[in-house]
Structures are given as structure tokens and as C-alpha cells.
Amino acid sequence: MAKPAKKAAKGKVVSKPAKTAKAAKVAKAPKEKGPSAAEKNRFTLYGFAGSTSTYTVALMLSLCRHPFSYIHVSLRDGAHKLADYLVKNRYGQVPALRDGQVFLVQSAAILLHLSESLGKFDGKTMLEKARIREWLFWQWDKLAVPVYRLRARNRGFRQFGDEVRVMYDTEAKAALAVLEGELSKSEWIAGKKATAADVGIYSVVRFCPDANVDLGHYPHVSAWKKRIEALPGFATPEQLLPMESRLV
Ligand SMILES: N[C@@H](CCC(=O)N[C@@H](CS)C(=O)NCC(=O)O)C(=O)O
């Protein structure tokens, strides 16, 4: 806010001396404030480039425009089962997120933590908050497991026969039909704007083609996917998850 002009002793208004052209120019173009050192150091994400659960956390941080360091945990070398990693994630899985002094695990729980603590992609009412949790639980219950199992089979990481493949395929399609119905009624899953529920579910839907599940049958889901990809800060797994560690 501009300071009021100073009053002189006799009640006269004394205006400030006029700024030189150079000083005025400097005042007009303030330097853009980058993240502070504390902000930069706050988050470290431990993950693996091919991991969908790591991607969802990286995407959330990117959408929140928050810098983070990234530590590559080599699943191929079994680094996620070593003692120094198990103190970060008791389940021996990626991702883990260091927020200051604490480690957080389970990607859906991390999304909720980020949305609440950064005040972005969070619910604005008790009902919206409850809806976000509901959809994130549903996502793991009904959508993520079949899609991830089918994707892992396609990539040669899991072996199972055709009967099981058909079962997962049916489950994935049933879950997408539920999502299609919901997104035919509203633009976003749990609120009037994008929330952590959209970020979490997007990170599964994105990988449907890798699981041979065709999104062409779900026009509302496909349109919503494009809306997420148009959000400021959106980035792909390739852009966010390198094969080596990256410190900010
Ligand atoms: N529910 C967990 C799932 C994490 C998960 O399945 N991570 C995979 C990579 S995407 C993993 O670490 N797999 C190795 C293992 O389970 O031993 C989460 O959301 O964080």
C-alpha cells in the first residue's frame, strides 16, 4: 500500500522528492521471488522412474509448483528392501516423501498430506474433504489394482494366465464405467475444481493404454484426462522422474 504523504509541522503536505528515471524503472520491475532455501529443501521424493505411485506424488508437487529433490531408488537392485530405505518406508516400496524431518508413505496418504499442508487441490468443505478421501480409497480398491496388474503383466514383471487377465480386465472396465458416470455429471471428481482425488485417479487412468484398456470407450473420462493435462504445472512421468537422483 502506498505511504501517505508526510505532513509538515505547519500542516503543509510535503510530497516526497521525485524519483530519478532510473530509480523509477527499478521500482517498476521488482525481481521475481524464487523459492526460498527452506522451501527448496523441504521435500525429497524417493522413487523409481517406472513407478506409477511415484509419479502421482511428483505430479502433485509439480501441480502445486513446489520444488523437490528426487532420489532414485533402484527397484531392480533391490534398494527398496535395504535397511537404510526401510527406515523411510516400512513397507519396502516406493514412493516415500521426506517433508522436513518426517517421512510419509502410501501415495494416496501423501497426496492428502500435500493438499492439506500446501492448501492446494484440497477440499474446501468437510464434505469435499470426505469425498476426496472416498475417491482415493475407491481408486486403490477398484481401479489401481487391476490396471497395475495388467500393466505389470504386459511389461513382463508379473505372470498370470488368461483367466486372471480377463478378470482384471473386467474389473478395470467396471471401475472406468463408474468414473465415466461420475464425470458425465461434473467436470472434476470431488469438487468444483481439481483436487487430490483427480491427481490420484489420473495417475492410474494415464496408464490404462499400457494395460491394454482402451479409453476410447469412456469419452467423459478422456475429456477429464485432457483437462488435467492442461492444468498449469502438469508434467509427464518422463519429465518428472529421471533414472538418476536430482537435487534442487
Ligand atoms: N499402495 C502403495 C503402492 C506402492 C507400490 O506398489 N510401489 C511399487 C512400485 S509402483 C513397489 O515399490 N513395488 C516393489 C514392492 O512392492 O516390493 C502406494 O501407493 O504407495
XYZ file of N, CA and C and ligand atoms in Angstrom:
764
model
N 0.853 -1.185 0.000
C 0.000 0.000 0.000
C 0.893 1.240 0.000
N 0.517 2.280 -0.758
C 1.343 3.489 -0.829
C 1.283 4.223 0.494
N 2.477 4.800 0.946
C 2.504 5.542 2.214
C 1.858 6.900 2.001
N 1.086 7.385 2.996
C 0.512 8.723 2.838
C 1.627 9.761 2.859
N 1.437 10.842 2.144
C 2.449 11.899 2.122
C 2.610 12.450 3.535
N 3.868 12.828 3.918
C 4.131 13.320 5.280
C 3.538 14.705 5.472
N 3.028 14.943 6.668
C 2.513 16.283 6.983
C 3.629 17.100 7.595
N 3.832 18.322 7.127
C 4.861 19.193 7.691
C 4.333 19.784 8.986
N 5.261 20.356 9.788
C 4.886 20.882 11.093
C 3.722 21.859 11.002
N 3.701 22.724 9.973
C 2.644 23.738 9.882
C 1.384 23.214 9.201
N 1.276 21.888 9.034
C 0.088 21.312 8.414
C 0.175 21.255 6.904
N 1.325 21.697 6.384
C 1.504 21.654 4.930
C 1.810 20.222 4.485
N 1.263 19.798 3.399
C 1.589 18.461 2.878
C 2.873 18.553 2.082
N 3.876 17.758 2.506
C 5.164 17.785 1.816
C 5.272 16.519 0.982
N 5.330 16.674 -0.300
C 5.434 15.458 -1.129
C 6.875 14.966 -1.132
N 7.054 13.673 -1.365
C 8.391 13.073 -1.393
C 9.131 13.586 -2.610
N 10.490 13.670 -2.558
C 11.225 14.101 -3.735
C 10.974 13.142 -4.903
N 10.862 13.708 -6.087
C 10.594 12.860 -7.258
C 11.733 11.890 -7.475
N 11.390 10.640 -7.839
C 12.423 9.636 -8.091
C 13.099 9.933 -9.412
N 14.379 9.573 -9.524
C 15.053 9.721 -10.815
C 14.468 8.678 -11.761
N 14.647 8.883 -13.059
C 14.101 7.953 -14.056
C 14.581 6.537 -13.790
N 15.897 6.415 -13.412
C 16.481 5.081 -13.207
C 15.821 4.375 -12.013
N 15.684 5.163 -10.901
C 15.107 4.570 -9.697
C 13.667 4.133 -9.961
N 12.934 4.969 -10.730
C 11.542 4.630 -11.023
C 11.467 3.335 -11.811
N 12.406 3.176 -12.748
C 12.427 1.973 -13.590
C 12.638 0.722 -12.722
N 13.612 0.832 -11.782
C 13.918 -0.296 -10.896
C 12.688 -0.639 -10.064
N 12.017 0.421 -9.544
C 10.850 0.180 -8.693
C 9.727 -0.494 -9.476
N 9.635 -0.180 -10.778
C 8.548 -0.733 -11.585
C 8.742 -2.213 -11.894
N 9.995 -2.667 -11.916
C 10.252 -4.059 -12.291
C 10.869 -4.839 -11.132
N 10.034 -5.176 -10.108
C 10.609 -5.904 -8.964
C 11.057 -7.300 -9.401
N 12.133 -7.749 -8.787
C 12.656 -9.069 -9.145
C 11.652 -10.143 -8.771
N 11.479 -11.148 -9.640
C 10.554 -12.239 -9.330
C 11.123 -13.056 -8.174
N 10.258 -13.346 -7.166
C 10.760 -14.050 -5.987
C 10.758 -15.563 -6.242
N 11.929 -16.163 -6.236
C 12.019 -17.617 -6.403
C 11.779 -18.298 -5.069
N 11.775 -19.641 -5.057
C 11.569 -20.344 -3.783
C 12.741 -20.109 -2.829
N 12.428 -19.970 -1.543
C 13.484 -19.758 -0.556
C 14.254 -21.070 -0.379
N 15.439 -20.977 0.284
C 16.237 -22.190 0.521
C 15.429 -23.197 1.338
N 14.660 -22.696 2.318
C 13.859 -23.607 3.158
C 12.806 -24.324 2.330
N 12.186 -23.576 1.388
C 11.171 -24.203 0.529
C 11.802 -25.270 -0.355
N 12.983 -24.925 -0.892
C 13.671 -25.869 -1.784
C 14.040 -27.149 -1.049
N 14.458 -27.002 0.202
C 14.943 -28.161 0.954
C 13.835 -28.979 1.594
N 12.599 -28.464 1.545
C 11.534 -29.113 2.330
C 11.249 -30.557 1.893
N 11.111 -30.803 0.588
C 10.676 -32.130 0.132
C 11.763 -32.902 -0.598
N 11.887 -34.190 -0.268
C 12.682 -35.110 -1.093
C 11.802 -36.316 -1.405
N 11.659 -36.593 -2.688
C 10.861 -37.748 -3.117
C 11.796 -38.905 -3.438
N 11.527 -40.058 -2.837
C 12.279 -41.288 -3.107
C 11.414 -42.138 -4.017
N 11.927 -42.483 -5.189
C 11.071 -43.230 -6.108
C 11.821 -43.906 -7.223
N 11.037 -44.386 -8.182
C 11.581 -45.137 -9.310
C 10.867 -44.653 -10.576
N 11.639 -44.506 -11.664
C 11.098 -43.861 -12.870
C 9.842 -44.538 -13.427
N 9.789 -45.869 -13.378
C 8.627 -46.560 -13.971
C 7.454 -46.689 -13.014
N 7.583 -46.117 -11.821
C 6.575 -46.334 -10.779
C 5.435 -45.322 -10.871
N 4.233 -45.860 -11.069
C 3.052 -45.001 -11.175
C 2.768 -44.291 -9.841
N 3.061 -44.987 -8.732
C 2.796 -44.386 -7.418
C 3.788 -43.255 -7.118
N 4.995 -43.386 -7.657
C 5.956 -42.283 -7.503
C 5.484 -41.104 -8.351
N 4.993 -41.423 -9.555
C 4.559 -40.354 -10.463
C 3.456 -39.512 -9.838
N 2.506 -40.139 -9.166
C 1.377 -39.364 -8.643
C 1.849 -38.301 -7.637
N 2.857 -38.662 -6.837
C 3.376 -37.697 -5.845
C 4.166 -36.590 -6.560
N 4.986 -37.002 -7.543
C 5.764 -35.998 -8.294
C 4.816 -35.049 -9.023
N 3.739 -35.603 -9.582
C 2.778 -34.771 -10.314
C 2.106 -33.769 -9.369
N 1.755 -34.254 -8.196
C 1.108 -33.356 -7.220
C 2.039 -32.195 -6.866
N 3.308 -32.516 -6.605
C 4.267 -31.456 -6.260
C 4.434 -30.486 -7.436
N 4.454 -31.028 -8.632
C 4.617 -30.188 -9.815
C 3.393 -29.282 -10.009
N 2.202 -29.841 -9.837
C 0.981 -29.040 -9.975
C 0.902 -27.965 -8.885
N 1.452 -28.284 -7.723
C 1.485 -27.304 -6.620
C 2.630 -26.308 -6.804
N 3.410 -26.494 -7.868
C 4.557 -25.633 -8.186
C 5.552 -25.607 -7.031
N 5.741 -26.777 -6.400
C 6.682 -26.840 -5.279
C 7.930 -27.608 -5.693
N 9.119 -27.014 -5.534
C 10.336 -27.744 -5.905
C 10.573 -28.933 -4.968
N 11.230 -29.960 -5.484
C 11.561 -31.115 -4.635
C 12.806 -31.799 -5.179
N 13.578 -32.356 -4.255
C 14.703 -33.191 -4.683
C 14.171 -34.590 -4.958
N 14.896 -35.327 -5.792
C 14.437 -36.658 -6.169
C 15.581 -37.644 -5.986
N 15.297 -38.717 -5.262
C 16.313 -39.761 -5.076
C 15.840 -41.034 -5.772
N 16.653 -41.495 -6.698
C 16.336 -42.722 -7.443
C 16.577 -43.937 -6.539
N 15.549 -44.742 -6.349
C 15.676 -45.976 -5.558
C 15.591 -47.122 -6.572
N 16.674 -47.842 -6.749
C 16.695 -48.862 -7.799
C 15.937 -50.119 -7.368
N 14.714 -50.262 -7.889
C 13.928 -51.472 -7.588
C 14.629 -52.684 -8.185
N 15.298 -52.476 -9.323
C 15.983 -53.605 -9.999
C 17.084 -54.170 -9.117
N 17.767 -53.294 -8.358
C 18.853 -53.754 -7.482
C 18.353 -54.096 -6.083
N 17.059 -53.966 -5.853
C 16.504 -54.299 -4.527
C 16.782 -53.241 -3.472
N 17.070 -52.006 -3.907
C 17.411 -50.946 -2.938
C 16.241 -50.648 -1.988
N 15.011 -50.976 -2.425
C 13.825 -50.690 -1.596
C 13.664 -51.667 -0.443
N 14.493 -52.726 -0.415
C 14.391 -53.691 0.682
C 15.587 -53.577 1.636
N 16.458 -52.619 1.402
C 17.643 -52.462 2.263
C 17.290 -51.656 3.516
N 18.057 -51.925 4.584
C 17.735 -51.341 5.888
C 17.650 -49.812 5.839
N 18.563 -49.175 5.088
C 18.555 -47.700 5.109
C 17.334 -47.123 4.394
N 16.711 -47.921 3.511
C 15.462 -47.440 2.888
C 14.244 -47.827 3.734
N 14.330 -48.986 4.391
C 13.173 -49.434 5.193
C 12.878 -48.483 6.352
N 13.875 -47.697 6.781
C 13.564 -46.707 7.828
C 12.733 -45.555 7.239
N 12.771 -45.430 5.926
C 11.974 -44.363 5.284
C 10.586 -44.892 4.903
N 10.545 -46.138 4.429
C 9.258 -46.748 4.058
C 9.219 -48.166 4.617
N 8.464 -48.341 5.691
C 8.416 -49.633 6.404
C 7.900 -50.760 5.504
N 7.158 -50.404 4.416
C 6.582 -51.427 3.543
C 7.548 -51.877 2.447
N 8.710 -51.239 2.377
C 9.695 -51.629 1.369
C 9.212 -51.354 -0.041
N 8.564 -50.203 -0.214
C 8.045 -49.828 -1.535
C 8.389 -48.369 -1.824
N 8.352 -48.017 -3.099
C 8.383 -46.594 -3.444
C 6.940 -46.189 -3.741
N 6.581 -44.939 -3.477
C 7.443 -43.837 -3.055
C 7.518 -43.675 -1.541
N 8.480 -42.805 -1.133
C 8.486 -42.226 0.206
C 8.731 -40.738 -0.015
N 8.157 -39.932 0.823
C 8.389 -38.479 0.713
C 8.895 -37.959 2.047
N 10.058 -37.300 1.994
C 10.538 -36.604 3.208
C 9.953 -35.199 3.179
N 9.237 -34.853 4.247
C 8.746 -33.480 4.412
C 9.417 -32.951 5.671
N 10.459 -32.150 5.480
C 11.230 -31.670 6.640
C 11.912 -32.828 7.323
N 11.488 -33.132 8.541
C 12.142 -34.184 9.330
C 11.397 -35.509 9.261
N 10.220 -35.539 8.643
C 9.426 -36.786 8.680
C 9.298 -37.432 7.313
N 9.138 -38.748 7.335
C 8.921 -39.497 6.096
C 7.462 -39.924 6.017
N 6.882 -39.739 4.835
C 5.485 -40.128 4.604
C 5.465 -41.204 3.536
N 4.559 -42.179 3.690
C 4.452 -43.264 2.706
C 2.994 -43.503 2.358
N 2.788 -44.350 1.339
C 1.494 -44.631 0.724
C 1.069 -43.394 -0.073
N 1.112 -43.540 -1.393
C 0.944 -42.372 -2.260
C -0.361 -41.605 -2.014
N -1.463 -42.311 -1.767
C -2.732 -41.604 -1.562
C -2.670 -40.771 -0.276
N -2.043 -41.333 0.760
C -1.904 -40.596 2.017
C -0.982 -39.381 1.816
N 0.026 -39.556 0.962
C 0.944 -38.434 0.690
C 0.200 -37.315 -0.061
N -0.645 -37.710 -1.011
C -1.421 -36.690 -1.742
C -2.292 -35.884 -0.776
N -2.929 -36.592 0.150
C -3.786 -35.896 1.122
C -2.955 -34.957 1.988
N -1.790 -35.434 2.411
C -0.910 -34.602 3.236
C -0.492 -33.340 2.470
N -0.104 -33.521 1.215
C 0.352 -32.368 0.421
C -0.787 -31.380 0.191
N -1.960 -31.911 -0.156
C -3.060 -30.988 -0.465
C -3.456 -30.199 0.782
N -3.456 -30.871 1.932
C -3.844 -30.178 3.163
C -2.759 -29.199 3.612
N -1.477 -29.644 3.563
C -0.427 -28.782 4.126
C -0.047 -27.641 3.188
N -0.220 -27.846 1.863
C 0.100 -26.747 0.939
C -1.149 -25.923 0.607
N -2.314 -26.442 1.013
C -3.558 -25.701 0.755
C -3.903 -25.630 -0.724
N -3.489 -26.654 -1.480
C -3.795 -26.688 -2.909
C -4.394 -28.051 -3.251
N -5.343 -28.060 -4.168
C -6.013 -29.304 -4.569
C -6.655 -29.998 -3.362
N -7.022 -29.189 -2.367
C -7.647 -29.731 -1.160
C -9.160 -29.492 -1.214
N -9.860 -30.063 -0.261
C -11.299 -29.832 -0.174
C -11.542 -28.546 0.590
N -12.548 -27.796 0.141
C -12.823 -26.518 0.805
C -13.866 -26.684 1.918
N -14.617 -27.781 1.887
C -15.619 -28.022 2.934
C -15.375 -29.426 3.501
N -16.008 -29.717 4.634
C -15.873 -31.058 5.238
C -16.332 -32.133 4.251
N -17.415 -31.806 3.518
C -17.958 -32.786 2.575
C -16.980 -33.038 1.423
N -16.382 -31.954 0.907
C -15.407 -32.125 -0.179
C -14.208 -32.943 0.296
N -13.761 -32.664 1.516
C -12.617 -33.422 2.069
C -12.977 -34.908 2.165
N -14.187 -35.181 2.619
C -14.638 -36.576 2.742
C -14.726 -37.244 1.366
N -15.224 -36.485 0.391
C -15.337 -37.021 -0.978
C -13.953 -37.351 -1.555
N -12.974 -36.491 -1.285
C -11.613 -36.730 -1.797
C -11.076 -38.042 -1.221
N -11.245 -38.217 0.081
C -10.777 -39.469 0.719
C -11.507 -40.666 0.121
N -12.823 -40.509 -0.009
C -13.648 -41.602 -0.559
C -13.112 -42.060 -1.924
N -12.858 -41.115 -2.809
C -12.416 -41.481 -4.167
C -11.003 -42.055 -4.175
N -10.153 -41.552 -3.277
C -8.790 -42.114 -3.231
C -8.813 -43.560 -2.702
N -9.695 -43.824 -1.733
C -9.822 -45.213 -1.241
C -10.398 -46.096 -2.348
N -11.417 -45.588 -3.037
C -12.037 -46.333 -4.141
C -11.004 -46.645 -5.228
N -10.200 -45.636 -5.523
C -9.192 -45.811 -6.576
C -8.313 -47.031 -6.316
N -7.834 -47.153 -5.071
C -6.974 -48.305 -4.752
C -7.775 -49.594 -4.672
N -9.019 -49.492 -4.246
C -9.862 -50.683 -4.097
C -10.270 -51.260 -5.452
N -10.650 -50.395 -6.388
C -11.293 -50.878 -7.614
C -10.542 -50.621 -8.919
N -9.766 -49.532 -8.969
C -9.181 -49.154 -10.265
C -7.688 -49.498 -10.371
N -6.919 -49.088 -9.358
C -5.458 -49.193 -9.480
C -4.993 -50.648 -9.577
N -5.537 -51.508 -8.739
C -5.019 -52.884 -8.705
C -5.163 -53.577 -10.064
N -6.385 -53.628 -10.664
C -6.450 -54.317 -11.971
C -5.586 -53.649 -13.045
N -5.579 -52.313 -13.096
C -4.793 -51.634 -14.146
C -3.301 -51.910 -13.949
N -2.838 -51.819 -12.704
C -1.395 -52.016 -12.466
C -0.977 -53.472 -12.698
N -1.862 -54.423 -12.333
C -1.508 -55.836 -12.544
C -1.405 -56.131 -14.046
N -2.369 -55.605 -14.829
C -2.346 -55.834 -16.283
C -1.118 -55.168 -16.908
N -0.784 -53.987 -16.424
C 0.392 -53.280 -16.951
C 1.666 -54.065 -16.631
N 1.740 -54.577 -15.384
C 2.926 -55.332 -14.968
C 3.064 -56.606 -15.812
N 1.939 -57.236 -16.135
C 1.980 -58.446 -16.985
C 2.511 -58.087 -18.376
N 1.993 -56.995 -18.932
C 2.440 -56.569 -20.270
C 3.927 -56.253 -20.305
N 4.451 -55.759 -19.165
C 5.869 -55.386 -19.133
C 6.759 -56.551 -18.684
N 6.139 -57.687 -18.426
C 6.902 -58.882 -18.074
C 7.289 -58.977 -16.605
N 6.674 -58.118 -15.754
C 7.010 -58.155 -14.325
C 6.127 -59.110 -13.529
N 4.988 -59.499 -14.113
C 4.093 -60.463 -13.446
C 3.610 -61.477 -14.460
N 3.500 -62.708 -13.992
C 2.994 -63.748 -14.887
C 1.670 -64.266 -14.334
N 0.653 -64.275 -15.158
C -0.589 -64.981 -14.820
C -1.312 -65.309 -16.122
N -2.178 -66.300 -16.043
C -2.826 -66.819 -17.245
C -3.978 -65.951 -17.730
N -4.595 -66.419 -18.793
C -5.646 -65.652 -19.455
C -6.886 -65.448 -18.590
N -7.174 -66.464 -17.770
C -8.364 -66.366 -16.914
C -8.244 -65.171 -15.951
N -7.065 -65.046 -15.374
C -6.818 -63.938 -14.428
C -6.764 -62.613 -15.195
N -6.169 -62.650 -16.380
C -6.096 -61.429 -17.196
C -7.506 -60.907 -17.495
N -8.410 -61.818 -17.861
C -9.787 -61.419 -18.184
C -10.476 -60.856 -16.927
N -10.186 -61.476 -15.781
C -10.794 -60.995 -14.526
C -10.365 -59.545 -14.250
N -9.054 -59.276 -14.357
C -8.566 -57.911 -14.109
C -9.110 -56.932 -15.153
N -9.188 -57.387 -16.386
C -9.687 -56.543 -17.468
C -11.145 -56.135 -17.195
N -11.938 -57.119 -16.747
C -13.352 -56.847 -16.432
C -13.450 -55.867 -15.267
N -12.594 -56.077 -14.251
C -12.630 -55.188 -13.080
C -12.248 -53.762 -13.465
N -11.195 -53.631 -14.289
C -10.739 -52.294 -14.696
C -11.849 -51.574 -15.464
N -12.514 -52.293 -16.356
C -13.568 -51.671 -17.177
C -14.785 -51.298 -16.312
N -15.091 -52.127 -15.332
C -16.216 -51.804 -14.438
C -15.902 -50.521 -13.656
N -14.654 -50.382 -13.215
C -14.257 -49.182 -12.464
C -14.300 -47.946 -13.374
N -13.843 -48.110 -14.611
C -13.874 -46.966 -15.545
C -15.312 -46.550 -15.864
N -16.228 -47.528 -15.875
C -17.640 -47.203 -16.131
C -18.203 -46.354 -14.977
N -17.776 -46.660 -13.754
C -18.213 -45.854 -12.598
C -17.689 -44.421 -12.751
N -16.428 -44.312 -13.125
C -15.795 -42.999 -13.297
C -16.484 -42.215 -14.420
N -16.774 -42.920 -15.512
C -17.447 -42.301 -16.662
C -18.792 -41.704 -16.215
N -19.534 -42.458 -15.427
C -20.842 -41.987 -14.950
C -20.672 -40.723 -14.113
N -19.683 -40.723 -13.244
C -19.464 -39.575 -12.356
C -19.043 -38.340 -13.154
N -18.135 -38.557 -14.124
C -17.605 -37.423 -14.893
C -18.579 -36.953 -15.976
N -19.676 -37.687 -16.171
C -20.708 -37.179 -17.082
C -21.563 -36.144 -16.347
N -21.424 -36.126 -15.002
C -22.230 -35.184 -14.202
C -21.453 -33.963 -13.768
N -20.110 -34.095 -13.641
C -19.321 -32.941 -13.194
C -17.923 -32.975 -13.811
N -17.324 -31.785 -13.885
C -16.013 -31.659 -14.552
C -14.897 -32.317 -13.766
N -15.011 -32.252 -12.433
C -13.954 -32.780 -11.565
C -14.554 -33.811 -10.630
N -13.713 -34.644 -10.054
C -14.233 -35.817 -9.353
C -14.883 -35.498 -8.003
N -14.239 -34.642 -7.219
C -14.741 -34.488 -5.851
C -15.102 -33.054 -5.474
N -15.018 -32.147 -6.409
C -15.327 -30.759 -6.061
C -15.556 -29.938 -7.308
N -15.623 -28.624 -7.096
C -15.859 -27.742 -8.256
C -14.575 -27.502 -9.025
N -13.438 -27.822 -8.361
C -12.136 -27.664 -9.017
C -11.380 -28.984 -8.911
N -10.233 -29.047 -9.556
C -9.404 -30.253 -9.452
C -8.916 -30.411 -8.014
N -8.933 -31.649 -7.527
C -8.451 -31.922 -6.162
C -7.474 -33.103 -6.206
N -6.991 -33.451 -5.012
C -6.077 -34.595 -4.888
C -6.704 -35.869 -5.462
N -8.039 -35.961 -5.427
C -8.706 -37.151 -5.981
C -8.469 -37.225 -7.484
N -8.547 -36.080 -8.163
C -8.296 -36.071 -9.609
C -6.848 -36.463 -9.899
N -5.919 -35.931 -9.098
C -4.496 -36.224 -9.330
C -4.239 -37.717 -9.143
N -4.779 -38.284 -8.055
C -4.556 -39.707 -7.770
C -5.156 -40.596 -8.853
N -6.386 -40.305 -9.240
C -7.065 -41.170 -10.218
C -6.453 -40.977 -11.609
N -6.071 -39.742 -11.909
C -5.401 -39.502 -13.203
C -4.174 -40.408 -13.345
N -3.436 -40.550 -12.261
C -2.175 -41.296 -12.329
C -2.389 -42.788 -12.546
N -3.613 -43.243 -12.435
C -3.925 -44.623 -12.819
C -4.447 -44.629 -14.254
N -5.400 -43.719 -14.519
C -6.043 -43.695 -15.847
C -4.995 -43.495 -16.946
N -3.994 -42.669 -16.668
C -2.948 -42.410 -17.662
C -2.317 -43.705 -18.190
N -2.239 -44.710 -17.287
C -1.523 -45.937 -17.650
C -2.446 -47.029 -18.210
N -3.735 -46.707 -18.421
C -4.660 -47.707 -18.974
C -4.181 -48.253 -20.318
N -3.717 -47.405 -21.243
C -3.254 -47.978 -22.521
C -2.126 -49.004 -22.328
N -1.253 -48.794 -21.335
C -0.178 -49.775 -21.061
C -0.745 -51.098 -20.573
N -2.013 -51.054 -20.106
C -2.666 -52.272 -19.597
C -3.630 -52.829 -20.641
N -3.532 -52.305 -21.871
C -4.437 -52.686 -22.978
C -5.893 -52.386 -22.667
N -6.134 -51.359 -21.875
C -7.515 -50.938 -21.607
C -7.741 -49.654 -22.415
N -8.664 -49.728 -23.362
C -8.881 -48.646 -24.322
C -9.771 -47.556 -23.714
N -9.230 -46.347 -23.618
C -10.001 -45.246 -23.017
C -11.023 -44.656 -23.995
N -10.945 -45.066 -25.264
C -11.866 -44.563 -26.290
C -13.330 -44.832 -25.950
N -13.572 -45.845 -25.115
C -14.963 -46.174 -24.754
C -15.504 -45.262 -23.651
N -14.657 -44.362 -23.143
C -15.046 -43.536 -21.994
C -14.817 -42.056 -22.335
N -15.720 -41.456 -23.109
C -15.482 -40.081 -23.591
C -15.369 -39.040 -22.472
N -16.150 -39.201 -21.411
C -16.062 -38.210 -20.321
C -14.752 -38.351 -19.565
N -14.307 -39.593 -19.406
C -13.006 -39.816 -18.743
C -11.896 -39.226 -19.618
N -11.999 -39.428 -20.919
C -10.965 -38.920 -21.831
C -10.920 -37.393 -21.811
N -12.096 -36.753 -21.766
C -12.135 -35.276 -21.736
C -11.560 -34.758 -20.428
N -11.869 -35.430 -19.325
C -11.342 -35.039 -17.995
C -9.817 -35.204 -17.963
N -9.336 -36.283 -18.592
C -7.884 -36.527 -18.651
C -7.187 -35.334 -19.333
N -7.818 -34.859 -20.412
C -7.241 -33.704 -21.133
C -7.279 -32.450 -20.262
N -8.346 -32.302 -19.459
C -8.429 -31.117 -18.580
C -7.281 -31.131 -17.582
N -6.964 -32.306 -17.056
C -5.852 -32.385 -16.094
C -4.538 -32.053 -16.793
N -4.381 -32.575 -17.996
C -3.118 -32.351 -18.726
C -2.944 -30.887 -19.124
N -4.041 -30.113 -19.054
C -3.963 -28.678 -19.390
C -3.740 -27.813 -18.146
N -3.696 -28.425 -16.959
C -3.513 -27.622 -15.736
C -2.095 -27.057 -15.686
N -1.919 -25.827 -15.170
C -0.564 -25.283 -15.038
C 0.278 -26.178 -14.125
N 1.491 -26.458 -14.540
C 2.372 -27.295 -13.712
C 2.293 -28.765 -14.074
N 1.378 -29.127 -14.983
C 1.280 -30.544 -15.360
C 2.577 -30.990 -16.039
N 3.020 -32.196 -15.755
C 4.202 -32.753 -16.429
C 4.041 -34.266 -16.531
N 4.691 -34.832 -17.519
C 4.591 -36.280 -17.757
C 5.566 -37.029 -16.829
N 5.403 -38.361 -16.712
C 6.358 -39.136 -15.899
C 7.785 -38.950 -16.409
N 7.945 -38.921 -17.736
C 9.291 -38.781 -18.326
C 9.920 -37.453 -17.915
N 9.096 -36.417 -17.818
C 9.631 -35.102 -17.430
C 9.961 -35.035 -15.936
N 9.213 -35.809 -15.140
C 9.357 -35.659 -13.679
C 10.299 -36.668 -13.038
N 10.408 -37.863 -13.642
C 11.139 -38.938 -12.960
C 12.349 -39.404 -13.770
N 13.515 -38.864 -13.456
C 14.711 -39.309 -14.168
C 15.214 -40.651 -13.634
N 16.163 -41.249 -14.342
C 16.727 -42.518 -13.890
C 17.856 -42.300 -12.878
N 18.132 -41.033 -12.577
C 19.149 -40.773 -11.542
C 18.623 -39.705 -10.572
N 19.299 -39.596 -9.428
C 18.841 -38.634 -8.425
C 19.022 -37.209 -8.929
N 18.204 -36.310 -8.415
C 18.281 -34.909 -8.836
C 18.025 -34.027 -7.608
N 19.013 -33.234 -7.259
C 18.854 -32.382 -6.079
C 18.538 -30.956 -6.526
N 17.641 -30.287 -5.775
C 17.346 -28.885 -6.138
C 18.142 -27.954 -5.245
N -0.041 -48.507 -2.115
C 1.336 -48.170 -2.335
C 1.826 -48.954 -3.532
C 3.277 -48.708 -3.816
C 3.795 -49.687 -4.841
O 3.123 -50.630 -5.246
N 5.047 -49.447 -5.230
C 5.674 -50.340 -6.154
C 6.231 -49.582 -7.341
S 4.924 -48.754 -8.207
C 6.824 -51.029 -5.418
O 7.532 -50.416 -4.648
N 6.991 -52.312 -5.702
C 8.006 -53.107 -5.088
C 7.486 -53.975 -3.989
O 6.291 -53.907 -3.641
O 8.282 -54.729 -3.439
C 1.458 -46.657 -2.567
O 0.501 -46.083 -3.079
O 2.473 -46.054 -2.208
